[in-house]
Amino acid sequence: MRMRFPCATLAMAAPSWEDSVKSLKGVILDMCGVLYDAGEDGGIPIPGSVEAVKRLRASHLKLRFCTNETQSTREKFVAKLTKMGFDISVSEVFSPAPAAVAILKERGLRPHLLVHDDVVPEFDSVEKTNPNCVVIGDAAEKFSYQNLNAAFRVLIGLEKPVLFSLGRGKYYKEDDGLNLDVGVYMKALEYACEIEAEVIGKPAPMFFQKVLDDMGIPSHEALMIGDDLVNDVGGAKECGMMGVQVRTGKYRPSDEKHPTVTADGYVANLAVAVDTILKLGGQ
Amino acid sequence: MRMRFPCATLAMAAPSWEDSVKSLKGVILDMCGVLYDAGEDGGIPIPGSVEAVKRLRASHLKLRFCTNETQSTREKFVAKLTKMGFDISVSEVFSPAPAAVAILKERGLRPHLLVHDDVVPEFDSVEKTNPNCVVIGDAAEKFSYQNLNAAFRVLIGLEKPVLFSLGRGKYYKEDDGLNLDVGVYMKALEYACEIEAEVIGKPAPMFFQKVLDDMGIPSHEALMIGDDLVNDVGGAKECGMMGVQVRTGKYRPSDEKHPTVTADGYVANLAVAVDTILKLGGQ
């Protein structure tokens, strides 16, 4: 164990995210809970967020969207957001299903799917007969006992069970309250089969890295803004990015006392975050 | 760390369970997978097991039954076994639900139940309004997304979430294949709420201890026979009992190479185990 001796810098306050904003080249936004709150009719924009996206887009900063949304294809998802007033194109959105398809093809794997009906079309180009792995997404009501059991039987029947999970979120907020997310069912199958799932989506470092590659900037010049402390902020910080949590969506006050993940900043909502970025970033 | 030096006993073979049978005073039998295989019409006896129970009962050995069955009341469960030809009385059967009721009353807890419809009557005497804990059992088809979410919302709404799980089994065998057990859903809720469940049933040491207390014998004079290596054999051995695994029910050959649990013996089925016990035990 190496000991560090006190030095002058210890007496200084830790730099806040505001101090680092000047060097920013790009911003990645989580979507549900940052741009909008989910709901039965597709959801409603969080006040100020439509305008905030517009202002970011008009700035010098690169802008991408990174979501663990697996309840629809990217096309349908973006169409929903466009209807809410957001100016977002499909190519700017990074979601787990297309990333999973790429991995399945690369490794010659044929999935048994336990995913939401609306995301199934993303897997159209993948061979699915005689499955040799399982892919689970946020299947919501499709997470019945029968369906989870069917996925389990595929896994337990394989010599070396391979499970992909599109995210590892615990729960998310809809207008009627908190709902269980895919990570919970990932843990269930991991325990049943004594395996560890491969996570595709946030907080997997490879997932964030692909977004950075697409923006063409190094991680320390990028900022992730999300409502999920562990998956958005924690994942981004693991990659060397800055991570700021908004106090909207699934945010809970206890997040600010989390034992392992501390955000670089906590802000009321996206509009306030963008105000700060554009003011301090000189735009 | 204490070092032990080699001594003469190291050269001797480890004593097998057959060597210890002479000092036996009592036998505890797991039920599903040892006495019978579950199935849609209640299940069918495993060949030789009805006769094996009769022979044990006619011996000098004390006999109890220990099950994590939570899909019916003890009364209905024993009636099902009686119909199959087994001679078993309700008072000899130890199952998690009555143990849970005792704990809930002792601690003044009001449960939200996520259990099989047929075991609900066991909880008739427990106050359930305004719940301040959750009890999950093997709810099978009742483990819908909606029901698991409802249990989650109760837990996440409590200042200090308390979750009781009636067992921690991974899966069990029915005539159409392996089915997920309560432990899988326990893990799901543990992950969602960042808590650890209190397990009532096998392999919890307190559960085995209650059976030993009822028999009035010390643990080293008791033998547990089960098809579940971790929950039956591992749990019993933790308590100081001998533990033998039958190669029926959910047994899988890989159990004999399990990294942490090694049975004192592996036998083809209950009939063979009882043959050995009665032959070597001098009956």
Coordinates of C-alpha atoms in Angstrom, one line a residue:
Chain A
M1 CA 0.0 0.0 0.0
R2 CA 1.4 3.4 -1.0
M3 CA 1.0 6.3 1.3
R4 CA 0.5 9.8 0.0
F5 CA 1.7 12.8 2.1
P6 CA -0.4 15.9 2.5
C7 CA 0.5 18.6 0.0
A8 CA -0.7 22.1 -0.8
T9 CA -3.3 21.1 -3.3
L10 CA -5.2 19.2 -0.6
A11 CA -6.2 22.6 1.0
M12 CA -7.9 23.7 -2.3
A13 CA -11.5 22.9 -3.0
A14 CA -12.0 20.1 -5.6
P15 CA -12.7 21.6 -9.0
S16 CA -16.4 21.7 -9.8
W17 CA -17.7 20.8 -13.2
E18 CA -18.3 24.5 -13.9
D19 CA -14.5 24.9 -13.8
S20 CA -14.1 22.3 -16.5
V21 CA -16.8 23.6 -18.8
K22 CA -14.4 25.9 -20.7
S23 CA -12.6 22.9 -22.2
L24 CA -15.8 21.1 -23.3
K25 CA -16.0 19.9 -26.9
G26 CA -19.1 17.7 -26.7
V27 CA -22.2 16.8 -24.6
I28 CA -24.0 13.5 -24.4
L29 CA -27.5 13.6 -23.2
D30 CA -29.5 10.7 -21.6
M31 CA -33.0 10.9 -22.9
C32 CA -35.8 9.5 -20.6
G33 CA -35.8 11.5 -17.3
V34 CA -33.6 14.3 -18.8
L35 CA -35.5 15.3 -22.0
Y36 CA -38.9 13.9 -21.1
D37 CA -40.8 11.9 -18.5
A38 CA -42.2 8.6 -19.8
G39 CA -45.9 8.1 -19.6
E40 CA -48.7 6.0 -21.1
D41 CA -49.2 8.4 -24.1
G42 CA -45.4 8.4 -24.9
G43 CA -44.5 10.9 -22.2
I44 CA -44.2 14.7 -21.8
P45 CA -41.1 17.0 -22.2
I46 CA -39.5 18.1 -19.0
P47 CA -40.0 21.9 -18.8
G48 CA -37.2 23.8 -20.6
S49 CA -35.6 20.7 -22.2
V50 CA -36.8 21.3 -25.8
E51 CA -35.3 24.8 -25.7
A52 CA -32.2 23.5 -24.0
V53 CA -31.5 21.0 -26.8
K54 CA -32.0 23.8 -29.4
R55 CA -29.5 26.0 -27.6
L56 CA -26.9 23.2 -27.4
R57 CA -27.4 22.5 -31.1
A58 CA -26.8 26.2 -31.9
S59 CA -23.5 26.2 -29.9
H60 CA -20.0 25.0 -30.9
L61 CA -20.5 21.8 -28.9
K62 CA -21.0 18.4 -30.5
L63 CA -24.2 16.7 -29.4
R64 CA -25.2 13.1 -29.1
F65 CA -27.9 11.2 -27.3
C66 CA -27.3 8.0 -25.4
T67 CA -30.2 5.9 -24.2
N68 CA -30.8 2.4 -22.8
E69 CA -34.3 2.6 -24.3
T70 CA -35.2 -0.8 -25.6
Q71 CA -38.9 -0.5 -25.9
S72 CA -38.9 0.6 -29.5
T73 CA -36.8 0.9 -32.6
R74 CA -34.6 4.0 -32.8
E75 CA -36.8 5.3 -35.7
K76 CA -40.0 5.1 -33.6
F77 CA -38.3 6.5 -30.6
V78 CA -37.0 9.5 -32.4
A79 CA -40.4 10.0 -34.1
K80 CA -41.9 10.1 -30.6
L81 CA -39.4 12.8 -29.5
T82 CA -39.9 14.8 -32.6
K83 CA -43.6 14.9 -31.9
M84 CA -42.8 16.3 -28.4
G85 CA -40.9 19.1 -30.1
F86 CA -37.3 17.9 -30.0
D87 CA -34.9 18.4 -32.9
I88 CA -33.1 15.0 -32.9
S89 CA -32.0 12.8 -35.8
V90 CA -31.7 9.0 -35.7
S91 CA -28.0 9.0 -36.4
E92 CA -27.3 11.0 -33.3
V93 CA -29.0 8.4 -31.0
F94 CA -27.0 5.5 -29.5
S95 CA -29.1 2.7 -28.1
P96 CA -28.3 -0.9 -27.1
A97 CA -30.3 -2.9 -29.7
P98 CA -28.2 -1.9 -32.8
A99 CA -25.0 -2.4 -30.7
A100 CA -26.3 -5.9 -29.8
V101 CA -27.0 -6.8 -33.4
A102 CA -23.4 -5.9 -34.3
I103 CA -22.0 -8.0 -31.6
L104 CA -24.3 -11.0 -32.4
K105 CA -23.2 -11.0 -36.0
E106 CA -19.6 -10.5 -35.2
R107 CA -19.6 -13.6 -32.9
G108 CA -22.0 -15.7 -35.0
L109 CA -24.6 -15.9 -32.2
R110 CA -28.3 -16.7 -32.7
P111 CA -30.3 -15.1 -29.9
H112 CA -33.4 -16.2 -28.1
L113 CA -35.0 -12.7 -27.6
L114 CA -36.8 -11.6 -24.4
V115 CA -37.3 -8.0 -25.4
H116 CA -40.2 -5.6 -25.9
D117 CA -42.3 -6.3 -29.0
D118 CA -41.6 -2.9 -30.4
V119 CA -37.8 -3.4 -30.5
V120 CA -38.0 -6.8 -32.2
P121 CA -37.7 -5.3 -35.7
E122 CA -34.1 -4.1 -34.8
F123 CA -33.2 -7.8 -34.8
D124 CA -34.8 -8.6 -38.2
S125 CA -31.4 -9.2 -39.8
V126 CA -30.2 -11.7 -37.2
E127 CA -30.6 -15.5 -37.5
K128 CA -32.7 -16.7 -34.5
T129 CA -33.3 -20.4 -35.1
N130 CA -31.7 -22.9 -32.7
P131 CA -30.6 -20.2 -30.3
N132 CA -27.2 -20.3 -28.6
C133 CA -27.5 -17.2 -26.5
V134 CA -30.2 -15.1 -24.8
V135 CA -30.7 -11.3 -25.2
I136 CA -32.9 -9.5 -22.7
G137 CA -34.1 -5.9 -22.9
D138 CA -36.7 -3.9 -21.0
A139 CA -39.5 -6.3 -21.9
A140 CA -41.9 -4.8 -19.3
E141 CA -45.2 -6.7 -19.3
K142 CA -43.5 -9.4 -21.4
F143 CA -41.4 -10.3 -18.3
S144 CA -44.0 -13.0 -17.4
Y145 CA -43.1 -16.1 -15.5
Q146 CA -43.5 -18.1 -18.6
N147 CA -41.2 -15.9 -20.7
L148 CA -38.5 -15.6 -18.1
N149 CA -38.6 -19.4 -17.7
A150 CA -38.3 -19.9 -21.4
A151 CA -35.2 -17.7 -21.5
F152 CA -33.8 -19.6 -18.5
R153 CA -34.4 -23.0 -20.2
V154 CA -32.4 -21.9 -23.2
L155 CA -29.5 -20.7 -21.0
I156 CA -29.4 -23.8 -18.8
G157 CA -29.5 -26.0 -21.8
L158 CA -26.3 -24.5 -23.3
E159 CA -22.9 -25.9 -22.4
K160 CA -21.7 -22.4 -21.8
P161 CA -24.6 -20.0 -21.3
V162 CA -24.3 -16.6 -22.8
L163 CA -26.6 -13.8 -21.7
F164 CA -26.7 -10.3 -23.1
S165 CA -28.5 -7.6 -21.2
L166 CA -29.5 -4.4 -22.9
G167 CA -28.6 -2.2 -19.9
R168 CA -28.5 -3.0 -16.2
G169 CA -30.9 -0.4 -14.9
K170 CA -32.8 -1.1 -11.7
Y171 CA -36.0 0.9 -12.3
Y172 CA -37.3 3.9 -14.1
K173 CA -40.1 6.4 -13.6
E174 CA -43.4 6.4 -15.5
D175 CA -46.3 8.6 -14.7
D176 CA -47.9 6.0 -12.5
G177 CA -44.7 5.4 -10.4
L178 CA -41.4 3.5 -10.5
N179 CA -41.1 0.4 -12.8
L180 CA -38.6 -2.4 -12.7
D181 CA -36.0 -2.3 -15.5
V182 CA -34.0 -4.9 -17.4
G183 CA -31.2 -5.1 -14.8
V184 CA -33.4 -6.7 -12.3
Y185 CA -34.3 -9.6 -14.7
M186 CA -30.6 -9.8 -15.7
K187 CA -29.7 -10.4 -12.0
A188 CA -32.5 -13.0 -11.8
L189 CA -31.1 -15.0 -14.7
E190 CA -27.5 -14.6 -13.6
Y191 CA -28.4 -16.1 -10.2
A192 CA -30.5 -18.9 -11.8
C193 CA -27.7 -20.0 -14.1
E194 CA -24.7 -19.0 -12.0
I195 CA -23.3 -16.8 -14.8
E196 CA -22.5 -13.1 -15.4
A197 CA -24.3 -11.3 -18.2
E198 CA -22.6 -9.2 -20.8
V199 CA -24.1 -5.7 -20.5
I200 CA -24.7 -3.8 -23.8
G201 CA -25.7 -0.2 -23.1
K202 CA -24.9 2.1 -20.3
P203 CA -22.8 1.8 -18.0
A204 CA -20.6 -0.5 -20.2
P205 CA -17.5 1.5 -21.1
M206 CA -17.5 0.2 -24.7
F207 CA -20.9 1.7 -25.2
F208 CA -19.8 5.2 -24.2
Q209 CA -16.6 4.8 -26.1
K210 CA -18.5 4.3 -29.4
V211 CA -20.3 7.6 -28.8
L212 CA -17.0 9.4 -28.2
D213 CA -15.5 7.8 -31.3
D214 CA -18.4 9.1 -33.3
M215 CA -17.9 12.6 -31.9
G216 CA -14.2 12.3 -32.5
I217 CA -13.2 13.8 -29.2
P218 CA -11.3 12.5 -26.2
S219 CA -13.3 11.6 -23.1
H220 CA -12.0 14.4 -20.9
E221 CA -13.6 16.9 -23.3
A222 CA -17.0 15.3 -23.1
L223 CA -19.8 15.7 -20.5
M224 CA -22.6 13.2 -19.9
I225 CA -25.8 14.5 -18.4
G226 CA -28.2 12.0 -17.0
D227 CA -30.8 11.2 -14.3
D228 CA -29.4 7.8 -13.4
L229 CA -26.4 8.2 -11.1
V230 CA -24.9 4.8 -11.6
N231 CA -25.6 4.1 -15.3
D232 CA -25.2 7.6 -16.7
V233 CA -22.9 9.5 -14.4
G234 CA -21.0 6.5 -13.0
G235 CA -20.5 4.9 -16.5
A236 CA -19.4 8.2 -18.1
K237 CA -16.9 8.9 -15.3
E238 CA -15.5 5.4 -15.6
C239 CA -14.6 6.4 -19.2
G240 CA -12.9 9.6 -18.1
M241 CA -15.8 11.9 -19.0
M242 CA -17.4 14.4 -16.7
G243 CA -20.8 13.4 -15.4
V244 CA -23.6 15.6 -14.1
Q245 CA -26.8 14.4 -12.6
V246 CA -30.1 16.3 -13.2
R247 CA -32.7 16.3 -10.3
T248 CA -35.4 15.1 -12.7
G249 CA -36.6 11.7 -13.8
K250 CA -35.5 8.9 -11.5
Y251 CA -33.3 11.2 -9.4
R252 CA -33.6 10.6 -5.7
P253 CA -32.1 12.8 -3.0
S254 CA -30.2 9.8 -1.6
D255 CA -28.2 9.7 -4.9
E256 CA -26.2 12.6 -3.6
K257 CA -24.9 10.4 -0.8
H258 CA -24.2 7.3 -2.9
P259 CA -21.4 5.2 -1.4
T260 CA -19.5 4.7 -4.7
V261 CA -20.6 7.2 -7.3
T262 CA -20.3 11.0 -7.0
A263 CA -21.4 13.2 -9.8
D264 CA -19.2 16.1 -10.9
G265 CA -22.3 18.2 -10.3
Y266 CA -26.0 18.1 -9.5
V267 CA -28.3 20.5 -11.2
A268 CA -32.1 21.1 -11.1
N269 CA -32.7 20.1 -14.7
L270 CA -31.3 20.1 -18.2
A271 CA -32.2 23.7 -18.8
V272 CA -30.1 24.8 -15.8
A273 CA -27.2 22.6 -16.9
V274 CA -27.2 24.1 -20.4
D275 CA -27.4 27.6 -19.0
T276 CA -24.3 26.9 -17.0
I277 CA -22.5 25.2 -19.9
L278 CA -23.2 28.0 -22.4
K279 CA -22.5 30.8 -19.9
L280 CA -19.2 29.4 -18.7
G281 CA -18.3 27.8 -22.0
G282 CA -18.2 31.3 -23.6
Q283 CA -21.2 30.7 -25.9
Chain B
M1 CA -3.2 -17.6 10.0
R2 CA -2.6 -20.9 11.8
M3 CA -0.7 -23.6 10.0
R4 CA -1.4 -27.2 10.5
F5 CA 1.4 -29.8 10.2
P6 CA 0.8 -33.1 8.4
C7 CA -0.1 -35.9 10.7
A8 CA -1.0 -39.6 10.4
T9 CA -4.7 -39.1 9.9
L10 CA -4.1 -37.2 6.6
A11 CA -3.0 -40.5 5.1
M12 CA -6.4 -42.1 5.9
A13 CA -9.3 -41.8 3.5
A14 CA -12.0 -39.3 4.6
P15 CA -14.8 -41.1 6.4
S16 CA -17.8 -41.7 4.1
W17 CA -21.3 -41.1 5.3
E18 CA -21.7 -44.9 5.5
D19 CA -19.2 -44.9 8.3
S20 CA -21.2 -42.4 10.3
V21 CA -24.6 -44.1 9.9
K22 CA -24.2 -46.2 13.0
S23 CA -24.5 -43.2 15.2
L24 CA -27.6 -41.9 13.5
K25 CA -30.6 -40.9 15.6
G26 CA -32.7 -39.1 13.0
V27 CA -33.3 -38.5 9.3
I28 CA -34.7 -35.4 7.6
L29 CA -36.1 -35.8 4.1
D30 CA -36.5 -33.2 1.5
M31 CA -39.8 -33.8 -0.3
C32 CA -40.0 -32.7 -4.0
G33 CA -37.3 -34.5 -6.0
V34 CA -36.7 -37.0 -3.2
L35 CA -40.2 -38.4 -2.5
Y36 CA -41.8 -37.4 -5.8
D37 CA -41.4 -35.6 -9.0
A38 CA -43.7 -32.6 -9.4
G39 CA -46.1 -32.4 -12.3
E40 CA -49.3 -30.9 -13.5
D41 CA -51.5 -33.4 -11.7
G42 CA -49.7 -33.1 -8.4
G43 CA -46.7 -35.3 -9.3
I44 CA -45.8 -38.9 -9.2
P45 CA -43.8 -40.8 -6.5
I46 CA -40.1 -41.6 -7.4
P47 CA -39.9 -45.4 -7.6
G48 CA -39.2 -47.0 -4.2
S49 CA -39.7 -43.9 -2.2
V50 CA -43.1 -44.8 -0.7
E51 CA -41.6 -48.0 0.6
A52 CA -38.5 -46.3 1.8
V53 CA -40.5 -43.9 4.0
K54 CA -42.4 -46.9 5.4
R55 CA -39.1 -48.7 6.2
L56 CA -37.6 -45.6 7.9
R57 CA -40.8 -45.1 9.9
A58 CA -40.6 -48.8 11.1
S59 CA -36.9 -48.2 12.2
H60 CA -35.6 -46.7 15.5
L61 CA -34.8 -43.5 13.7
K62 CA -36.7 -40.2 14.1
L63 CA -38.2 -38.9 10.9
R64 CA -39.1 -35.4 9.8
F65 CA -39.8 -33.8 6.5
C66 CA -38.3 -30.4 5.5
T67 CA -39.5 -28.6 2.4
N68 CA -39.4 -25.2 0.8
E69 CA -42.7 -25.9 -0.7
T70 CA -44.7 -22.7 -0.8
Q71 CA -47.3 -23.5 -3.4
S72 CA -49.9 -24.8 -0.9
T73 CA -50.8 -25.0 2.7
R74 CA -49.2 -27.9 4.7
E75 CA -52.5 -29.6 5.0
K76 CA -53.2 -29.6 1.2
F77 CA -49.6 -30.6 0.6
V78 CA -49.7 -33.6 2.9
A79 CA -53.1 -34.6 1.5
K80 CA -51.4 -34.7 -2.0
L81 CA -48.6 -36.9 -0.7
T82 CA -51.1 -39.2 1.1
K83 CA -52.9 -39.7 -2.2
M84 CA -49.6 -40.7 -3.7
G85 CA -49.3 -43.4 -1.0
F86 CA -47.0 -41.7 1.5
D87 CA -47.6 -42.1 5.2
I88 CA -46.8 -38.6 6.5
S89 CA -48.6 -36.4 9.0
V90 CA -48.8 -32.6 9.0
S91 CA -46.9 -32.2 12.3
E92 CA -43.9 -33.9 10.8
V93 CA -43.6 -31.4 7.9
F94 CA -41.6 -28.2 8.3
S95 CA -42.3 -25.6 5.6
P96 CA -41.4 -21.9 5.4
A97 CA -44.9 -20.3 5.5
P98 CA -45.7 -21.2 9.1
A99 CA -42.2 -20.2 10.1
A100 CA -42.7 -16.8 8.4
V101 CA -46.0 -16.3 10.2
A102 CA -44.3 -16.8 13.5
I103 CA -41.6 -14.3 12.6
L104 CA -44.0 -11.6 11.3
K105 CA -46.1 -11.8 14.5
E106 CA -43.0 -11.7 16.7
R107 CA -41.7 -8.6 15.0
G108 CA -45.1 -6.9 14.5
L109 CA -44.7 -6.8 10.7
R110 CA -47.6 -6.5 8.2
P111 CA -46.7 -8.2 4.9
H112 CA -47.4 -7.5 1.3
L113 CA -47.6 -11.0 0.0
L114 CA -46.3 -12.2 -3.4
V115 CA -47.0 -15.9 -2.9
H116 CA -48.9 -18.7 -4.6
D117 CA -52.7 -18.4 -4.2
D118 CA -52.8 -21.8 -2.5
V119 CA -50.4 -20.8 0.3
V120 CA -52.3 -17.5 1.2
P121 CA -54.5 -19.2 3.8
E122 CA -51.4 -19.9 5.9
F123 CA -51.2 -16.1 6.4
D124 CA -54.9 -15.7 7.4
S125 CA -54.1 -14.8 11.0
V126 CA -51.6 -12.0 10.0
E127 CA -52.6 -8.3 9.6
K128 CA -51.8 -7.2 6.1
T129 CA -53.2 -3.7 5.8
N130 CA -50.7 -0.8 5.3
P131 CA -47.8 -3.2 4.7
N132 CA -44.3 -2.6 6.2
C133 CA -42.5 -5.6 4.6
V134 CA -42.8 -8.0 1.7
V135 CA -42.9 -11.8 1.7
I136 CA -42.2 -13.7 -1.5
G137 CA -42.7 -17.4 -2.0
D138 CA -42.7 -19.6 -5.1
A139 CA -45.5 -17.6 -6.7
A140 CA -44.9 -19.3 -10.1
E141 CA -47.3 -17.8 -12.7
K142 CA -48.1 -15.0 -10.2
F143 CA -44.6 -13.7 -10.8
S144 CA -45.9 -11.4 -13.5
Y145 CA -44.2 -8.0 -14.2
Q146 CA -47.2 -6.2 -12.6
N147 CA -47.0 -8.3 -9.4
L148 CA -43.2 -8.0 -9.0
N149 CA -43.5 -4.3 -9.7
A150 CA -46.1 -4.0 -7.0
A151 CA -43.9 -5.7 -4.4
F152 CA -41.0 -3.5 -5.5
R153 CA -43.0 -0.4 -5.0
V154 CA -43.9 -1.4 -1.5
L155 CA -40.2 -2.0 -0.7
I156 CA -38.9 1.1 -2.3
G157 CA -41.5 3.2 -0.4
L158 CA -40.3 1.9 3.0
E159 CA -37.7 3.8 4.9
K160 CA -35.9 0.5 5.6
P161 CA -37.2 -2.1 3.2
V162 CA -37.6 -5.6 4.7
L163 CA -37.9 -8.5 2.3
F164 CA -38.6 -12.1 3.4
S165 CA -38.0 -14.9 0.9
L166 CA -39.5 -18.3 1.5
G167 CA -36.4 -20.1 0.4
R168 CA -33.6 -19.2 -2.0
G169 CA -33.9 -22.0 -4.6
K170 CA -32.8 -21.3 -8.1
Y171 CA -35.1 -23.8 -10.0
Y172 CA -36.9 -27.0 -9.6
K173 CA -38.0 -29.8 -12.0
E174 CA -41.6 -30.3 -13.1
D175 CA -42.6 -32.9 -15.7
D176 CA -42.3 -30.3 -18.6
G177 CA -38.8 -29.2 -17.5
L178 CA -37.0 -26.9 -15.1
N179 CA -38.9 -24.0 -13.6
L180 CA -37.6 -20.9 -11.9
D181 CA -37.9 -20.8 -8.1
V182 CA -38.4 -18.0 -5.6
G183 CA -34.6 -17.3 -5.1
V184 CA -34.4 -15.9 -8.6
Y185 CA -37.1 -13.3 -7.8
M186 CA -35.5 -12.6 -4.4
K187 CA -32.3 -11.7 -6.2
A188 CA -34.3 -9.5 -8.6
L189 CA -35.8 -7.5 -5.7
E190 CA -32.5 -7.4 -3.7
Y191 CA -30.8 -5.8 -6.7
A192 CA -33.7 -3.4 -7.4
C193 CA -33.8 -2.1 -3.8
E194 CA -30.1 -2.6 -2.9
I195 CA -31.1 -4.8 0.1
E196 CA -30.5 -8.3 1.4
A197 CA -33.5 -10.5 1.9
E198 CA -34.0 -12.6 5.0
V199 CA -34.4 -16.2 3.9
I200 CA -37.0 -18.3 5.7
G201 CA -36.6 -22.0 4.8
K202 CA -33.7 -24.0 3.6
P203 CA -30.7 -23.3 3.7
A204 CA -31.2 -20.9 6.6
P205 CA -29.6 -22.5 9.7
M206 CA -32.5 -21.4 12.0
F207 CA -34.9 -23.4 9.8
F208 CA -32.9 -26.7 10.2
Q209 CA -32.4 -26.0 13.9
K210 CA -36.1 -25.9 14.5
V211 CA -36.4 -29.4 13.0
L212 CA -33.5 -30.7 15.1
D213 CA -35.1 -29.1 18.2
D214 CA -38.4 -30.9 17.4
M215 CA -36.6 -34.2 17.1
G216 CA -34.6 -33.5 20.3
I217 CA -31.3 -34.7 18.8
P218 CA -28.0 -32.9 18.2
S219 CA -27.1 -32.1 14.7
H220 CA -24.2 -34.6 14.4
E221 CA -26.7 -37.4 14.9
A222 CA -29.0 -36.3 12.1
L223 CA -28.8 -36.9 8.3
M224 CA -30.5 -34.7 5.7
I225 CA -31.3 -36.3 2.3
G226 CA -32.1 -33.9 -0.5
D227 CA -31.8 -33.4 -4.3
D228 CA -30.7 -29.8 -3.9
L229 CA -27.0 -29.7 -3.2
V230 CA -26.8 -26.1 -1.9
N231 CA -30.2 -25.7 -0.1
D232 CA -30.6 -29.3 1.3
V233 CA -27.0 -30.6 1.6
G234 CA -25.1 -27.4 2.0
G235 CA -27.6 -26.0 4.5
A236 CA -27.7 -29.2 6.6
K237 CA -23.9 -29.4 6.7
E238 CA -23.6 -25.8 7.8
C239 CA -25.7 -26.9 10.8
G240 CA -23.4 -29.8 11.6
M241 CA -25.6 -32.5 10.1
M242 CA -24.6 -35.1 7.6
G243 CA -25.9 -34.3 4.1
V244 CA -26.5 -36.8 1.3
Q245 CA -27.6 -35.9 -2.2
V246 CA -29.9 -38.2 -4.2
R247 CA -29.4 -38.4 -8.0
T248 CA -33.1 -37.7 -8.6
G249 CA -35.2 -34.5 -8.9
K250 CA -33.1 -31.5 -9.8
Y251 CA -29.8 -33.3 -9.4
R252 CA -27.3 -32.6 -12.1
P253 CA -23.9 -34.4 -12.6
S254 CA -22.1 -31.1 -12.2
D255 CA -23.3 -31.0 -8.6
E256 CA -20.6 -33.6 -7.8
K257 CA -18.0 -31.0 -8.8
H258 CA -19.5 -28.0 -7.1
P259 CA -16.9 -25.5 -6.0
T260 CA -18.1 -24.9 -2.4
V261 CA -20.5 -27.7 -1.4
T262 CA -19.6 -31.4 -1.2
A263 CA -22.1 -33.9 0.0
D264 CA -21.1 -36.6 2.4
G265 CA -22.5 -39.0 -0.1
Y266 CA -24.3 -39.2 -3.5
V267 CA -26.8 -42.0 -4.0
A268 CA -29.0 -43.1 -6.8
N269 CA -32.3 -42.4 -5.0
L270 CA -34.0 -42.4 -1.6
A271 CA -34.6 -46.2 -1.7
V272 CA -30.8 -46.8 -2.0
A273 CA -30.1 -44.3 0.7
V274 CA -32.5 -46.0 3.1
D275 CA -31.1 -49.5 2.2
T276 CA -27.7 -48.3 3.3
I277 CA -28.9 -46.6 6.4
L278 CA -30.9 -49.6 7.6
K279 CA -28.2 -52.1 6.7
L280 CA -25.3 -50.2 8.3
G281 CA -27.4 -48.7 11.1
G282 CA -28.2 -52.2 12.3
Q283 CA -31.9 -52.3 11.6

